[in-house]
Amino acid sequence: MSKYSKIAHYQDFSELKNILEHSENQYDMEKITKAYEFAEESHGDQRRVSGIPYILHPTSVACIVAELGMDTDSVCGALLHDVVEDTEITLEQIVKMFGGDVAKLIDGVTKISKIPYSTKEQQQAENIRKMLIAMADDIRVIIIKLADRLHNMRTMDCMPEQKRRDKSVENMHLFAPIAHRLGIKAIKDELEDRSLQYLDPIGYQEIENALLLSEEGRDKFIETIKEQITEKTKDSIKSVYISGRVKSINSIYRKTIVQGKTLNQIYDVFAVRVIVDNVSDCYNVLGVVHDIFKPIPNRFKDYISMPKPNMYQSLHTTVLDTNAIPFEVQIRTWEMHYTAEYGIAAHWKYKLGMGGDGGNSKLAENIQRVKEMILDQLETEDVTDLARNIRNDFTENDVYVFTPKGDVFNLPVGSTPVDMAYLIHTQVGHRMVGAKISGKIVPIDYKLKTGDICEIITQKEEHPNKQWIDICKTASAKSKIRQWYKHEKRDENIIEGKQMLEKEFKRNGIHLTEEEHEEFFRRVILKKQYNTIDDFYAAVGYGGIQLWKIMPRLKEEYQKTYAKDIEKITVPQAPAKRHKANSGVVIEGADDVLVKFSNCCSPLPGDEIIGYITRGYGVSIHKRSCTNVPRDLNQCEEPQRWISCHWEDETGEAFRSTLQITAADRTGLLADVTIKLSNMHIFIHSLNSREAGDGRAVVTATIDVTGKNHLRGVISKLSDINGIEEIKRV
Ligand code: MN
């Protein structure tokens, strides 16, 4: 398999005409023909480095632009894009012959090409800024430029190696990210793959070979999947289009060669894409897919209700086939599909189709939003920051959030308004009481998204909340909150630290008299960095010392000196009840126990497990089959130290329950139900909706619950959804 042809790729005017004729847009063929003839004449007998007539380059670029669905002026602009730069023709002549719009496009493309590229950060930032200005002015300019770039990459083989590498680096740093920002995946993927081929030919080849090896099996695999989905949807959903796809080589490269994973560890090397006519069918297909295949937890993403910043929409889920081979399923409508492939260009196309600006206000709004984001970035003072922000914006590990004034802050994924506040200024963090996103108050643990406008609400007094330490994501925010508590709340810290320690002592069976206490500490603790016991308590109180870390040593010291009967110091036997520990393991009959996973067998959720009560380290969890676990627990030494336990969610069996939800019919109903369920981490077997007449819809959801109480909780959460009239079990 070779995704992209290695032969230089040129298209001529008859091919361009063919594309335009088969397009759903209306083109002014007379104007385009005139542009072609004028370009051909102007370039005369100029040739490309490879010796091929020059005119084939702008014609090929025009083909790419036309395939993206751009308008007549864009196609003319593409045909004429090198005329002013490379021939005697002036812009004035173009204005006279083709009008001001075409001239503006050509001027824009020429100007972008003159922006020197530099690997120096400052210079690069300045370039991106210029590029963005051109882009914000008329998005068509950058689309023509991207097409020009792509065609040059397709015909790069005859260039000297250094030039190929330079252009490739430039693509990776500049043009591919811009294509991504505009959502033009087709161009982004090909630019990256072709650049990678020059930057690391060996790595590229390795991946290509690996994919080639598995080609036959893969095709068969995808065929079987397709058949199964078709079979199950053919009666209920009309017009289901299914295709298989392979991830782009560059993204496989990122995960294998850069992140060190093997091909088998990437869930979505292979994916099946299902395209349907409308949004509710998307959710219906999802239900069917989850019915046939076993979904992998936490791999379901609903980008329909929550589109990505570049307007991408789809449902993603990763499932296992009957042989436990994971694959990704992407479900979308045709409109979402065009947006995914052609991004902002697709919207351009739709807008034209609707007859000018009046047509679809939501799409116009989206384009406006992208423009505003770009302009907001331009207001940022420090261009170096800007460049860094833009580049980080495209790595999936960062989000990128605005203040109401338009300043941009870059935060790791999962960051909250608290992180943002501390990033703005330590004082802002300390004084924070709440946050607004786009004018609406959000919970303090809200997860920031790229493009959010986040306003921090502050009060006069400094008073951070200690629980924020667990909520916030960045180490710097955590440490600033700790610092504050360390300095401001010493008295309270001492009291709290003392209480925490007493509790922990009790739990570990450490009993000391008042005098022993003093002496114990002087010996064990104070020789280190703490001058007084109060200093030590304070450190425990504000979280500078984590008790679970020091307890084993304290306990050991205690046992050496004071304890006579060590055997009694084991986990206290609480009344038999199930306790959910943070580790995800439930120790039967024991409450609040320190749990650790043994290194000898590293148990994973789903494994049959057993606990061993250690001396001083809580309960250590082993696989039942681990060689360190005695075969027969009745015959082993100290059988009382083995304790049965199980995984948190594995309360015997989950049972399957079907709910019938009656609600006032509206768009987004099914999405709301899905989101509610997935927020509760409920496994959905199937989810369907049908009209019930008189403006009602009936949603049928088959889900896994752990018991009646759980089900009751789920029903009560679902009842909050707008318009729900009745929920019953069937
Ligand atoms: Mn060109």
XYZ file of C-alpha atoms and ligand atoms in Angstrom:
731
model
C 0.000 0.000 0.000
C 1.247 3.406 -0.846
C -1.104 6.140 0.157
C 0.390 8.737 -2.097
C 1.717 8.362 -5.589
C 5.484 8.736 -5.836
C 5.255 9.802 -9.464
C 5.223 13.563 -9.942
C 1.641 14.547 -10.042
C 0.444 16.960 -12.719
C -3.072 17.663 -13.916
C -3.974 19.531 -17.096
C -6.810 21.808 -18.079
C -9.083 19.007 -19.307
C -8.859 17.444 -15.847
C -9.696 20.781 -14.242
C -12.732 21.115 -16.503
C -13.804 17.622 -15.561
C -13.662 18.410 -11.843
C -15.595 21.643 -12.298
C -18.283 19.980 -14.408
C -18.882 17.316 -11.789
C -18.963 19.786 -8.933
C -22.222 20.727 -7.298
C -21.200 24.385 -7.466
C -21.900 26.715 -10.374
C -18.756 27.960 -12.090
C -18.205 30.732 -14.591
C -16.404 28.561 -17.166
C -15.825 31.469 -19.502
C -13.884 33.390 -16.868
C -11.920 30.294 -15.840
C -11.013 29.449 -19.431
C -9.882 33.037 -19.946
C -7.721 32.815 -16.812
C -6.198 29.545 -17.993
C -5.386 30.880 -21.454
C -3.916 34.062 -20.016
C -1.747 32.099 -17.577
C -0.573 29.726 -20.312
C 0.383 32.627 -22.551
C 2.100 34.572 -19.760
C 4.210 31.639 -18.562
C 5.104 30.996 -22.232
C 7.788 28.364 -22.458
C 8.811 28.579 -18.793
C 9.500 25.162 -17.347
C 9.530 23.602 -13.906
C 12.885 22.381 -12.568
C 11.866 18.914 -13.736
C 11.479 20.203 -17.308
C 7.713 20.001 -17.320
C 5.846 23.010 -18.846
C 5.238 25.547 -16.082
C 1.518 25.992 -16.785
C 0.819 22.489 -15.477
C 1.734 23.655 -11.972
C -0.906 26.411 -11.612
C -3.421 24.158 -13.386
C -2.786 21.385 -10.843
C -3.109 23.873 -7.990
C -6.434 24.988 -9.463
C -7.558 21.338 -9.489
C -6.842 21.014 -5.754
C -8.671 24.281 -5.056
C -11.635 23.110 -7.152
C -11.734 19.761 -5.366
C -12.046 21.620 -2.094
C -15.189 23.168 -3.543
C -13.911 26.745 -3.719
C -15.506 29.396 -5.962
C -14.761 30.743 -9.459
C -12.482 33.533 -8.239
C -10.432 31.082 -6.160
C -9.946 28.828 -9.180
C -8.900 31.835 -11.303
C -6.603 32.991 -8.489
C -4.987 29.545 -8.403
C -4.483 29.506 -12.178
C -2.869 32.938 -12.071
C -1.074 32.650 -8.721
C 2.472 32.740 -10.111
C 1.828 35.145 -12.985
C 2.588 38.425 -11.205
C 5.577 36.959 -9.385
C 7.207 35.118 -12.282
C 6.258 37.075 -15.434
C 6.017 40.661 -16.666
C 2.293 40.869 -15.932
C 1.241 43.481 -13.340
C -1.557 43.462 -10.794
C -3.224 46.365 -12.605
C -3.606 44.211 -15.697
C -5.177 41.454 -13.591
C -7.623 43.938 -12.040
C -8.676 45.060 -15.514
C -9.082 41.559 -16.896
C -10.428 39.578 -13.916
C -11.604 42.134 -11.373
C -10.375 43.314 -7.986
C -11.218 40.119 -6.087
C -9.012 37.834 -8.186
C -6.235 40.441 -8.061
C -6.488 40.584 -4.270
C -6.194 36.811 -4.020
C -3.095 36.737 -6.224
C -1.546 39.615 -4.326
C -2.217 37.802 -1.041
C -0.647 34.540 -2.232
C 2.402 36.388 -3.608
C 2.866 38.245 -0.320
C 2.649 35.086 1.742
C 5.278 33.455 -0.461
C 7.644 36.350 0.214
C 7.467 35.929 3.977
C 10.848 34.439 4.782
C 10.751 31.318 6.853
C 13.061 31.107 9.794
C 13.603 28.504 12.435
C 14.365 31.290 14.889
C 11.424 31.492 17.216
C 11.010 35.256 17.121
C 11.209 35.409 13.345
C 8.901 32.472 12.943
C 6.349 34.108 15.191
C 6.451 37.241 13.086
C 5.855 35.122 9.993
C 2.914 33.359 11.491
C 1.490 36.720 12.444
C 1.743 37.952 8.869
C 0.269 34.724 7.601
C -2.657 35.038 9.973
C -3.313 38.602 8.908
C -3.501 37.468 5.292
C -5.729 34.628 6.359
C -8.119 36.742 8.380
C -8.461 39.132 5.494
C -9.608 36.508 3.027
C -9.529 32.853 3.934
C -9.346 31.928 0.222
C -5.788 33.288 0.052
C -4.493 30.715 2.492
C -6.426 27.905 0.829
C -4.771 28.699 -2.509
C -1.419 28.895 -0.733
C -1.969 25.502 0.900
C -2.908 23.998 -2.460
C 0.239 25.516 -4.017
C 2.314 24.072 -1.193
C 0.724 20.658 -1.517
C 1.341 20.524 -5.237
C 4.973 21.543 -4.767
C 5.334 18.664 -2.303
C 3.795 16.258 -4.794
C 6.476 17.238 -7.315
C 9.414 17.674 -4.937
C 11.461 14.639 -5.971
C 13.613 16.466 -8.517
C 14.653 19.134 -5.997
C 17.998 19.025 -4.149
C 17.817 17.197 -0.849
C 18.451 20.247 1.317
C 15.569 22.098 -0.284
C 13.220 19.154 0.211
C 14.108 18.993 3.879
C 13.746 22.759 4.363
C 10.314 22.770 2.793
C 9.323 19.736 4.836
C 10.318 21.373 8.114
C 8.368 24.445 7.099
C 5.309 22.306 6.392
C 5.490 20.597 9.744
C 5.870 23.879 11.633
C 3.670 26.166 9.673
C 1.469 24.936 6.870
C 0.218 21.648 8.314
C -0.774 23.362 11.609
C -2.611 26.047 9.684
C -4.420 23.410 7.604
C -5.329 21.715 10.869
C -6.605 24.943 12.379
C -8.805 25.415 9.321
C -9.917 21.795 9.640
C -8.683 20.772 6.187
C -7.643 17.275 7.148
C -7.080 16.049 3.608
C -4.347 18.650 3.057
C -2.936 18.415 6.572
C -2.458 14.637 6.359
C -0.898 14.658 2.918
C 1.433 17.572 3.714
C 2.615 15.813 6.867
C 3.031 12.413 5.272
C 4.928 13.778 2.301
C 7.154 15.883 4.559
C 7.837 12.959 6.847
C 8.911 10.950 3.830
C 11.744 13.443 3.272
C 12.575 14.066 6.925
C 12.782 10.426 7.981
C 12.667 8.234 4.882
C 13.646 5.106 6.799
C 11.024 5.513 9.509
C 8.433 6.270 6.890
C 9.344 3.186 4.921
C 9.204 0.989 8.020
C 5.646 1.997 8.753
C 4.612 1.663 5.156
C 6.039 -1.846 5.020
C 4.359 -2.857 8.255
C 1.030 -1.643 6.936
C 1.653 -3.388 3.622
C 2.319 -6.697 5.379
C -0.990 -6.576 7.116
C -2.889 -5.300 4.110
C -4.713 -8.452 3.083
C -5.789 -9.403 6.582
C -6.786 -5.853 7.254
C -9.040 -5.626 4.232
C -10.770 -8.830 5.220
C -11.127 -7.577 8.791
C -12.710 -4.328 7.701
C -15.007 -6.171 5.269
C -16.376 -8.391 8.068
C -16.980 -5.401 10.304
C -18.774 -3.593 7.495
C -20.996 -6.583 6.824
C -22.005 -6.889 10.450
C -22.932 -3.226 10.785
C -24.804 -3.240 7.479
C -26.743 -6.327 8.501
C -27.897 -4.792 11.782
C -28.785 -1.366 10.438
C -30.352 -2.172 7.104
C -33.919 -2.419 8.425
C -33.939 0.506 10.813
C -31.715 3.146 9.223
C -31.877 4.149 5.642
C -28.780 5.054 3.682
C -25.810 3.932 5.747
C -22.454 4.390 4.069
C -19.512 2.518 5.581
C -15.841 2.759 4.696
C -12.605 1.566 6.237
C -9.583 3.778 6.639
C -6.019 3.626 7.829
C -4.546 6.346 10.019
C -2.137 8.742 8.319
C 1.471 7.560 8.298
C 2.606 10.654 10.162
C 0.209 10.026 13.034
C 1.281 6.383 13.245
C 4.870 7.640 13.216
C 4.162 9.981 16.155
C 2.848 7.054 18.176
C 5.308 4.344 17.189
C 8.664 5.950 16.559
C 8.224 9.054 18.715
C 6.199 7.575 21.589
C 7.634 4.085 21.352
C 4.402 2.147 20.951
C 4.054 -0.879 18.722
C 1.599 -0.969 15.888
C -0.592 -3.304 17.949
C -0.802 -0.802 20.766
C -2.439 1.829 18.647
C -6.156 1.372 18.893
C -7.082 3.359 15.885
C -4.611 2.377 13.183
C -7.624 0.887 11.526
C -10.953 2.491 11.678
C -14.375 2.149 10.213
C -16.275 5.226 9.265
C -20.049 5.237 9.121
C -21.799 8.097 7.361
C -25.550 8.609 7.678
C -28.120 11.241 6.758
C -28.922 12.855 10.081
C -27.750 13.326 13.640
C -30.237 11.015 15.323
C -29.136 8.202 13.000
C -25.579 8.784 14.262
C -26.678 7.893 17.785
C -28.747 4.991 16.481
C -25.707 3.582 14.694
C -23.701 4.042 17.896
C -26.286 1.948 19.741
C -26.043 -0.771 17.121
C -22.233 -0.756 17.131
C -22.139 -1.059 20.919
C -24.646 -3.865 20.638
C -22.510 -5.899 18.226
C -19.053 -5.136 19.602
C -17.695 -4.649 23.088
C -16.787 -1.002 23.675
C -13.490 -0.150 25.391
C -14.326 2.035 28.405
C -13.471 5.729 28.214
C -12.887 5.646 24.490
C -16.283 7.054 23.587
C -16.177 10.682 22.516
C -19.122 12.762 21.454
C -17.790 15.503 19.209
C -21.298 16.048 17.858
C -22.551 17.721 21.009
C -19.114 19.165 21.691
C -17.434 20.003 18.371
C -13.666 20.479 18.293
C -12.481 24.080 17.902
C -11.832 23.513 14.217
C -15.497 22.589 13.805
C -14.873 18.828 13.599
C -17.917 16.762 14.543
C -18.323 12.975 14.845
C -18.982 10.264 17.382
C -15.875 8.218 18.179
C -15.841 4.924 19.934
C -13.287 2.144 20.163
C -14.623 -1.393 20.275
C -13.349 -4.953 20.186
C -14.340 -7.432 17.526
C -14.990 -11.079 18.432
C -11.258 -11.809 18.308
C -10.612 -8.902 20.654
C -8.978 -6.784 17.967
C -9.607 -3.130 18.774
C -10.722 -0.706 16.122
C -12.166 2.764 16.089
C -15.583 3.606 14.719
C -16.315 7.146 13.610
C -19.947 8.032 13.016
C -21.014 11.236 11.298
C -23.417 12.856 8.845
C -22.392 13.810 5.323
C -22.155 17.444 6.267
C -19.873 16.583 9.181
C -17.862 14.428 6.827
C -17.196 17.257 4.396
C -16.264 19.498 7.295
C -13.866 16.858 8.598
C -12.126 16.488 5.263
C -12.234 20.029 3.941
C -12.840 22.083 7.093
C -13.464 25.703 6.541
C -13.354 25.158 2.792
C -16.404 22.906 3.091
C -18.248 25.690 4.839
C -17.272 27.996 2.092
C -18.843 25.557 -0.303
C -22.058 25.279 1.687
C -22.277 28.995 1.995
C -22.043 29.360 -1.773
C -24.594 26.637 -2.247
C -27.057 28.514 -0.100
C -26.776 31.534 -2.318
C -24.518 34.049 -0.658
C -24.339 35.183 2.901
C -27.995 34.890 3.767
C -28.086 31.089 3.746
C -26.895 29.401 6.866
C -26.226 31.709 9.748
C -24.712 29.033 11.974
C -22.004 28.234 9.442
C -21.337 31.900 8.864
C -21.056 32.218 12.620
C -18.495 29.406 12.733
C -16.341 31.060 10.121
C -16.667 34.301 12.027
C -15.571 32.539 15.202
C -12.414 31.166 13.580
C -11.643 34.626 12.245
C -12.152 36.176 15.653
C -9.875 33.646 17.271
C -7.201 34.513 14.775
C -7.652 38.236 15.324
C -7.630 37.774 19.096
C -4.286 36.065 18.779
C -2.937 39.006 16.858
C -3.657 41.287 19.789
C -1.282 39.360 21.990
C 1.690 41.593 22.618
C 4.496 39.126 22.764
C 4.926 37.440 19.423
C 7.180 34.750 20.818
C 4.378 33.706 23.112
C 2.063 33.806 20.191
C 4.176 31.418 18.187
C 4.507 29.112 21.130
C 0.783 29.256 21.734
C -0.039 28.507 18.172
C 2.276 25.569 17.998
C 1.086 24.209 21.315
C -2.461 24.695 20.240
C -1.986 21.935 17.770
C -0.511 19.442 20.125
C -3.341 17.529 21.659
C -1.978 17.836 25.170
C -2.694 21.522 25.489
C -5.708 23.740 25.671
C -5.558 27.346 24.971
C -7.835 29.755 26.780
C -8.526 33.467 26.472
C -9.091 36.079 29.139
C -11.951 38.512 28.445
C -9.276 41.000 27.356
C -8.018 38.599 24.710
C -4.811 37.414 26.381
C -4.023 33.835 25.601
C -3.024 31.253 28.180
C -1.729 27.851 27.419
C -2.593 25.047 29.838
C -2.325 21.281 29.915
C -5.469 19.330 29.038
C -7.616 18.802 32.133
C -6.765 22.207 33.604
C -9.451 24.074 35.529
C -10.214 27.771 36.078
C -8.081 27.481 39.237
C -5.022 26.650 37.122
C -5.865 29.544 34.861
C -6.190 31.940 37.824
C -2.797 30.970 39.226
C -1.253 31.209 35.799
C -2.546 34.778 35.408
C -1.135 35.812 38.774
C -0.633 34.215 42.162
C -2.791 36.930 43.748
C -5.600 36.237 41.281
C -5.473 32.606 42.339
C -5.506 33.363 46.053
C -8.422 35.770 45.677
C -10.457 33.624 43.317
C -14.002 32.687 44.312
C -15.407 31.456 41.027
C -15.173 31.573 37.254
C -17.242 32.355 34.208
C -16.863 30.778 30.788
C -18.278 32.950 28.028
C -20.227 34.883 30.641
C -21.723 31.887 32.435
C -20.718 30.742 35.902
C -19.117 27.301 35.802
C -18.153 24.874 38.573
C -14.645 25.378 39.890
C -13.563 21.966 38.551
C -14.759 22.776 35.026
C -12.310 21.406 32.450
C -11.106 24.228 30.220
C -11.385 23.835 26.464
C -9.504 25.523 23.660
C -11.253 28.717 22.688
C -12.955 29.229 26.059
C -13.094 32.800 27.263
C -12.495 32.439 30.972
C -13.144 35.198 33.472
C -11.909 34.731 37.035
C -14.151 36.164 39.742
C -12.179 37.429 42.720
C -12.846 38.853 46.168
C -10.818 41.290 48.240
C -9.419 38.864 50.759
C -7.012 36.135 49.923
C -8.495 32.780 50.698
C -7.803 29.858 48.420
C -9.702 26.662 49.110
C -7.556 23.756 50.190
C -9.546 21.252 48.155
C -8.384 23.054 45.041
C -5.107 21.186 45.415
C -6.906 18.060 44.273
C -8.898 19.857 41.604
C -6.181 21.705 39.781
C -3.940 20.120 37.224
C -0.754 22.146 37.110
C 1.986 21.564 39.644
C 2.579 25.301 39.974
C -1.005 26.012 41.079
C -0.886 23.138 43.565
C 2.335 24.365 45.065
C 1.134 27.962 45.292
C -1.940 26.874 47.247
C 0.230 24.769 49.574
C 2.596 27.677 50.058
C -0.274 29.932 51.018
C -1.532 27.480 53.599
C 1.944 26.998 54.895
C 2.382 30.687 55.622
C -1.099 31.965 56.333
C -2.708 29.198 58.298
C -0.030 27.909 60.582
C -2.237 27.570 63.670
C -4.945 25.748 61.824
C -2.402 23.567 60.083
C -0.955 22.498 63.393
C -4.350 21.465 64.728
C -5.298 19.720 61.549
C -1.928 18.022 61.166
C -2.130 16.725 64.710
C -5.605 15.327 64.122
C -4.576 13.673 60.880
C -1.603 12.077 62.537
C -3.629 10.825 65.496
C -6.116 9.244 63.175
C -3.382 7.594 61.164
C -1.695 6.306 64.345
C -4.922 4.782 65.520
C -5.481 3.118 62.203
C -2.005 1.628 62.309
C -2.278 0.513 65.896
C 0.309 2.933 67.246
C -0.484 3.843 70.836
C 1.763 6.300 72.675
C 1.421 8.181 75.917
C 1.952 11.910 75.973
C 5.620 11.598 77.027
C 6.350 8.771 74.638
C 4.880 10.906 71.923
C 7.340 13.730 72.528
C 10.273 11.431 72.758
C 9.266 9.422 69.729
C 9.133 12.531 67.638
C 12.358 13.985 68.881
C 14.078 10.797 67.880
C 12.368 10.018 64.587
C 11.320 13.301 63.099
C 13.099 16.266 64.522
C 16.594 15.345 63.549
C 15.468 16.026 60.017
C 14.286 19.388 58.765
C 11.779 20.262 61.473
C 12.754 22.259 64.535
C 9.651 21.722 66.606
C 6.804 19.278 66.693
C 4.513 22.105 65.696
C 6.531 22.643 62.533
C 6.027 19.020 61.728
C 2.273 19.115 62.426
C 1.951 22.243 60.318
C 3.685 20.537 57.412
C 1.313 17.602 57.662
C -1.596 20.026 57.893
C -0.864 21.959 54.742
C 0.044 18.875 52.814
C 3.816 19.388 52.607
C 4.278 15.968 54.169
C 2.140 13.171 52.905
C 1.371 10.772 55.695
C 1.035 7.659 53.605
C 4.633 8.168 52.589
C 6.090 8.366 56.076
C 3.790 6.009 57.958
C 5.662 2.805 57.128
C 8.852 4.238 58.620
C 7.098 5.612 61.707
C 5.479 2.277 62.242
C 8.716 0.416 61.911
C 10.357 2.723 64.471
C 7.431 2.289 66.792
C 7.544 -1.464 66.563
C 11.265 -1.510 67.243
C 10.865 0.472 70.433
C 7.413 0.056 71.900
C 5.388 -2.730 70.413
C 5.500 -6.066 72.073
C 2.887 -7.890 70.101
C 3.415 -7.025 66.493
C 0.979 -9.575 65.231
C -1.931 -7.574 66.521
C -1.010 -4.589 64.476
C -2.775 -5.437 61.322
C -5.621 -3.920 59.501
C -8.456 -3.211 61.891
C -11.414 -5.459 61.249
C -14.253 -3.132 60.532
C -17.783 -4.462 60.350
C -18.225 -6.287 57.073
C -19.144 -3.747 54.517
C -18.004 -2.888 51.074
C -15.838 0.085 50.852
C -14.872 1.796 47.679
C -11.229 2.665 47.891
C -9.587 5.083 45.519
C -7.427 2.325 44.168
C -10.426 0.749 42.502
C -10.225 -2.299 44.744
C -12.753 -3.242 47.383
C -11.349 -5.093 50.375
C -14.030 -7.233 51.882
C -14.683 -6.636 55.556
C -12.107 -3.892 55.840
C -12.599 -0.203 55.671
C -10.234 2.573 54.731
C -7.177 0.467 54.100
C -4.034 1.488 52.330
C -3.892 -0.570 49.150
C -0.937 -1.211 46.918
C -0.476 -3.381 43.872
C 2.224 -5.983 44.037
C 5.023 -5.708 41.538
C 5.410 -9.436 41.087
C 2.219 -9.871 39.103
C 0.867 -6.324 38.537
C -2.831 -7.108 38.607
C -5.151 -5.324 36.209
C -8.858 -4.666 36.513
C -10.671 -7.785 35.492
C -8.041 -10.155 36.923
C -9.099 -12.371 39.769
C -7.337 -10.893 42.800
C -6.569 -11.476 46.463
C -5.143 -9.233 49.176
C -2.303 -9.852 51.608
C -2.172 -7.907 54.858
C 1.396 -6.701 55.101
C 3.216 -5.409 58.128
C 2.934 -1.712 57.832
C 2.121 -1.249 54.181
C -1.597 -1.910 54.209
C -2.938 -4.542 51.879
C -0.952 -5.686 48.918
C -2.985 -6.921 45.957
C -1.908 -9.970 43.950
C -3.423 -11.904 41.115
C -5.024 -15.072 42.421
C -2.760 -16.948 40.041
C 0.452 -15.224 41.199
C 3.196 -17.646 42.251
C 3.543 -15.775 45.527
C -0.010 -16.649 46.492
C -0.378 -20.086 48.104
C -2.445 -22.548 46.116
C -4.400 -23.703 49.117
C -5.070 -20.912 51.555
C -6.160 -23.299 54.297
C -2.843 -25.087 54.271
C -0.494 -22.127 54.170
C 1.268 -20.232 56.911
C -0.693 -17.363 58.408
C -3.875 -17.911 56.408
C -5.538 -15.095 58.313
C -3.412 -12.588 56.419
C -4.983 -13.433 53.087
C -8.107 -11.447 52.520
C -10.565 -11.569 49.688
C -11.118 -8.540 47.549
C -12.456 -7.591 44.164
C -12.429 -4.735 41.683
C -14.595 -1.804 42.447
C -17.010 -2.083 39.550
C -17.129 -5.798 39.655
C -19.829 -6.240 42.282
C -20.592 -9.759 41.237
C -22.183 -9.035 37.894
C -23.362 -5.851 36.367
C -26.889 -6.318 35.319
C -28.396 -5.180 32.159
C -31.412 -2.979 32.342
C -33.559 -1.384 29.688
C -35.139 1.992 30.254
C -37.930 3.541 28.293
C -37.745 7.301 28.387
C -40.658 9.372 27.164
C -39.955 13.005 26.432
C -41.039 15.971 24.405
C -39.358 15.477 21.038
C -36.579 17.924 20.266
C -33.189 17.942 18.592
C -30.366 17.054 20.899
C -32.531 14.855 23.127
C -30.620 11.683 22.329
C -27.324 13.543 22.634
C -28.319 14.794 26.084
C -29.206 11.280 27.219
C -25.897 9.946 25.882
C -23.883 12.659 27.562
C -25.648 12.171 30.914
C -25.025 8.434 30.760
C -21.427 8.750 29.707
C -20.787 11.331 32.443
C -22.003 8.746 34.919
C -19.658 6.210 33.250
C -22.591 4.021 32.389
C -21.954 1.370 29.826
C -24.517 1.679 27.014
C -25.457 -1.500 25.152
C -27.893 0.165 22.840
C -29.653 3.442 22.459
C -32.484 4.164 20.082
C -35.181 6.712 19.686
C -38.459 6.812 17.810
C -41.284 9.273 17.404
C -44.343 8.487 19.470
C -46.703 10.969 17.855
C -48.167 14.104 19.489
C -44.728 15.684 19.650
C -43.242 12.994 21.882
C -40.244 10.760 21.427
C -39.471 7.474 23.121
C -35.821 6.728 23.811
C -34.949 3.149 24.648
C -31.612 2.663 26.382
C -30.089 -0.633 27.443
C -27.418 -0.027 30.039
C -25.348 -1.793 32.671
C -26.014 -0.995 36.318
C -24.598 -2.549 39.452
C -27.873 -2.802 41.296
C -31.193 -1.268 42.132
C -29.767 1.692 43.974
C -27.483 2.433 41.111
C -30.394 2.257 38.691
C -32.450 4.571 40.886
C -29.586 7.069 40.837
C -29.291 6.847 37.061
C -33.025 7.439 36.595
C -32.974 10.419 38.894
C -30.037 11.982 37.001
C -31.742 11.357 33.669
C -34.930 13.003 34.926
C -33.056 16.296 35.052
C -32.870 16.388 31.280
C -35.059 19.019 29.748
C -38.429 17.744 28.531
C -38.355 14.274 30.127
C -41.851 13.130 31.043
C -41.495 9.566 32.176
C -38.768 6.974 32.704
C -39.645 3.361 33.320
C -37.959 -0.014 33.306
C -39.115 -2.435 30.676
Mn 3.217 28.076 -7.185
